[in-house]
């Protein structure tokens, strides 16, 4: 996934794993990190339209690991991150699915 961000005054640092939502085995050959916002229509569309097929074909077969990495650029994402840090790995996946669906 390629995207462009403004470079002045913005830094995209990797967050603590408390905020990350992981699907699949972190030792998989293919590692995908999706930087997302809960307010982004493209992120929402990817999850609703394509992610379930990707999950079936690649993640559940052990070929890939997908990590959703929130980008705290809007209030909803920041509020969701507050919830994520309190949840278990399984609860994070349920939370993401509930929010995006």
PDB file of C-alpha atoms in Angstrom:
ATOM      1  CA  UNK A   1       0.000   0.000   0.000  1.00  0.00           C
ATOM      2  CA  UNK A   2       1.395   3.327  -1.011  1.00  0.00           C
ATOM      3  CA  UNK A   3       0.112   6.647   0.185  1.00  0.00           C
ATOM      4  CA  UNK A   4       1.381  10.182   0.538  1.00  0.00           C
ATOM      5  CA  UNK A   5       1.401  12.221   3.699  1.00  0.00           C
ATOM      6  CA  UNK A   6       2.370  15.810   4.339  1.00  0.00           C
ATOM      7  CA  UNK A   7       5.954  15.885   5.521  1.00  0.00           C
ATOM      8  CA  UNK A   8       5.943  19.174   7.407  1.00  0.00           C
ATOM      9  CA  UNK A   9       5.037  18.700  11.059  1.00  0.00           C
ATOM     10  CA  UNK A  10       3.960  15.094  10.707  1.00  0.00           C
ATOM     11  CA  UNK A  11       5.741  11.930  11.736  1.00  0.00           C
ATOM     12  CA  UNK A  12       4.493   8.385  11.296  1.00  0.00           C
ATOM     13  CA  UNK A  13       6.147   6.477  14.125  1.00  0.00           C
ATOM     14  CA  UNK A  14       5.360   2.880  14.956  1.00  0.00           C
ATOM     15  CA  UNK A  15       3.093   2.746  17.972  1.00  0.00           C
ATOM     16  CA  UNK A  16       3.382   0.527  21.009  1.00  0.00           C
ATOM     17  CA  UNK A  17       1.907  -2.932  20.335  1.00  0.00           C
ATOM     18  CA  UNK A  18      -0.915  -2.141  22.801  1.00  0.00           C
ATOM     19  CA  UNK A  19      -2.576  -0.200  19.975  1.00  0.00           C
ATOM     20  CA  UNK A  20      -1.953  -2.663  17.124  1.00  0.00           C
ATOM     21  CA  UNK A  21      -4.527  -5.189  15.940  1.00  0.00           C
ATOM     22  CA  UNK A  22      -2.901  -8.348  14.594  1.00  0.00           C
ATOM     23  CA  UNK A  23      -4.412 -11.027  12.396  1.00  0.00           C
ATOM     24  CA  UNK A  24      -2.303 -14.107  11.715  1.00  0.00           C
ATOM     25  CA  UNK A  25       1.105 -15.429  12.701  1.00  0.00           C
ATOM     26  CA  UNK A  26       3.765 -12.744  13.165  1.00  0.00           C
ATOM     27  CA  UNK A  27       6.303 -15.281  11.848  1.00  0.00           C
ATOM     28  CA  UNK A  28       4.515 -15.559   8.477  1.00  0.00           C
ATOM     29  CA  UNK A  29       6.530 -15.015   5.316  1.00  0.00           C
ATOM     30  CA  UNK A  30       4.403 -12.035   4.286  1.00  0.00           C
ATOM     31  CA  UNK A  31       4.037  -9.173   6.774  1.00  0.00           C
ATOM     32  CA  UNK A  32       1.525  -6.425   5.991  1.00  0.00           C
ATOM     33  CA  UNK A  33       1.060  -3.289   8.068  1.00  0.00           C
ATOM     34  CA  UNK A  34      -1.949  -1.159   7.249  1.00  0.00           C
ATOM     35  CA  UNK A  35      -1.812   2.336   8.682  1.00  0.00           C
ATOM     36  CA  UNK A  36      -5.437   3.358   9.139  1.00  0.00           C
ATOM     37  CA  UNK A  37      -7.887   5.794  10.611  1.00  0.00           C
ATOM     38  CA  UNK A  38     -11.353   4.942  11.827  1.00  0.00           C
ATOM     39  CA  UNK A  39     -12.590   7.986   9.894  1.00  0.00           C
ATOM     40  CA  UNK A  40     -10.988   7.038   6.561  1.00  0.00           C
ATOM     41  CA  UNK A  41     -13.513   5.852   3.957  1.00  0.00           C
ATOM     42  CA  UNK A  42     -10.762   3.980   2.066  1.00  0.00           C
ATOM     43  CA  UNK A  43      -9.724   2.035   5.187  1.00  0.00           C
ATOM     44  CA  UNK A  44     -13.328   1.221   5.911  1.00  0.00           C
ATOM     45  CA  UNK A  45     -13.900   0.124   2.314  1.00  0.00           C
ATOM     46  CA  UNK A  46     -10.844  -2.144   2.313  1.00  0.00           C
ATOM     47  CA  UNK A  47     -11.974  -3.846   5.492  1.00  0.00           C
ATOM     48  CA  UNK A  48     -15.586  -4.255   4.369  1.00  0.00           C
ATOM     49  CA  UNK A  49     -14.913  -5.323   0.774  1.00  0.00           C
ATOM     50  CA  UNK A  50     -11.548  -7.050   0.589  1.00  0.00           C
ATOM     51  CA  UNK A  51     -10.195  -7.966   3.995  1.00  0.00           C
ATOM     52  CA  UNK A  52     -12.380 -11.028   4.599  1.00  0.00           C
ATOM     53  CA  UNK A  53     -11.185 -12.610   1.346  1.00  0.00           C
ATOM     54  CA  UNK A  54      -7.560 -11.710   2.122  1.00  0.00           C
ATOM     55  CA  UNK A  55      -8.027 -13.177   5.588  1.00  0.00           C
ATOM     56  CA  UNK A  56      -9.392 -16.457   4.180  1.00  0.00           C
ATOM     57  CA  UNK A  57      -6.780 -16.864   1.449  1.00  0.00           C
ATOM     58  CA  UNK A  58      -3.637 -15.616   3.172  1.00  0.00           C
ATOM     59  CA  UNK A  59      -3.990 -15.107   6.909  1.00  0.00           C
ATOM     60  CA  UNK A  60      -5.940 -18.228   7.862  1.00  0.00           C
ATOM     61  CA  UNK A  61      -3.638 -20.364   5.687  1.00  0.00           C
ATOM     62  CA  UNK A  62      -0.563 -19.015   7.477  1.00  0.00           C
ATOM     63  CA  UNK A  63       0.846 -17.266   4.400  1.00  0.00           C
ATOM     64  CA  UNK A  64       0.536 -13.744   5.772  1.00  0.00           C
ATOM     65  CA  UNK A  65       0.163 -11.643   8.877  1.00  0.00           C
ATOM     66  CA  UNK A  66      -1.837  -8.404   8.731  1.00  0.00           C
ATOM     67  CA  UNK A  67      -1.360  -5.709  11.366  1.00  0.00           C
ATOM     68  CA  UNK A  68      -3.744  -2.782  11.586  1.00  0.00           C
ATOM     69  CA  UNK A  69      -1.762   0.219  12.854  1.00  0.00           C
ATOM     70  CA  UNK A  70      -3.955   3.183  13.844  1.00  0.00           C
ATOM     71  CA  UNK A  71      -2.831   6.669  12.883  1.00  0.00           C
ATOM     72  CA  UNK A  72      -4.001   9.110  15.578  1.00  0.00           C
ATOM     73  CA  UNK A  73      -5.069  11.931  13.269  1.00  0.00           C
ATOM     74  CA  UNK A  74      -8.736  12.231  14.244  1.00  0.00           C
ATOM     75  CA  UNK A  75     -10.755  12.120  17.447  1.00  0.00           C
ATOM     76  CA  UNK A  76     -12.482   8.793  16.725  1.00  0.00           C
ATOM     77  CA  UNK A  77      -9.166   7.007  16.145  1.00  0.00           C
ATOM     78  CA  UNK A  78      -7.659   8.506  19.311  1.00  0.00           C
ATOM     79  CA  UNK A  79     -10.725   7.403  21.303  1.00  0.00           C
ATOM     80  CA  UNK A  80     -10.525   3.910  19.776  1.00  0.00           C
ATOM     81  CA  UNK A  81      -6.840   3.724  20.698  1.00  0.00           C
ATOM     82  CA  UNK A  82      -7.793   4.418  24.314  1.00  0.00           C
ATOM     83  CA  UNK A  83     -10.008   1.321  24.144  1.00  0.00           C
ATOM     84  CA  UNK A  84      -7.456  -0.809  22.288  1.00  0.00           C
ATOM     85  CA  UNK A  85      -4.799  -0.471  24.967  1.00  0.00           C
ATOM     86  CA  UNK A  86      -7.188  -2.073  27.475  1.00  0.00           C
ATOM     87  CA  UNK A  87      -8.177  -5.084  25.308  1.00  0.00           C
ATOM     88  CA  UNK A  88      -6.654  -8.522  24.755  1.00  0.00           C
ATOM     89  CA  UNK A  89      -5.502  -9.529  21.267  1.00  0.00           C
ATOM     90  CA  UNK A  90      -8.753 -11.421  20.638  1.00  0.00           C
ATOM     91  CA  UNK A  91     -10.863  -8.535  21.946  1.00  0.00           C
ATOM     92  CA  UNK A  92      -9.002  -6.091  19.652  1.00  0.00           C
ATOM     93  CA  UNK A  93      -9.973  -8.150  16.583  1.00  0.00           C
ATOM     94  CA  UNK A  94     -13.603  -8.255  17.740  1.00  0.00           C
ATOM     95  CA  UNK A  95     -13.535  -4.511  18.423  1.00  0.00           C
ATOM     96  CA  UNK A  96     -12.129  -3.685  14.975  1.00  0.00           C
ATOM     97  CA  UNK A  97     -14.660  -5.901  13.244  1.00  0.00           C
ATOM     98  CA  UNK A  98     -17.537  -4.360  15.201  1.00  0.00           C
ATOM     99  CA  UNK A  99     -16.425  -0.791  14.461  1.00  0.00           C
ATOM    100  CA  UNK A 100     -15.719  -1.316  10.751  1.00  0.00           C
ATOM    101  CA  UNK A 101     -18.799  -3.402  10.016  1.00  0.00           C
TER     102      UNK A 101
END
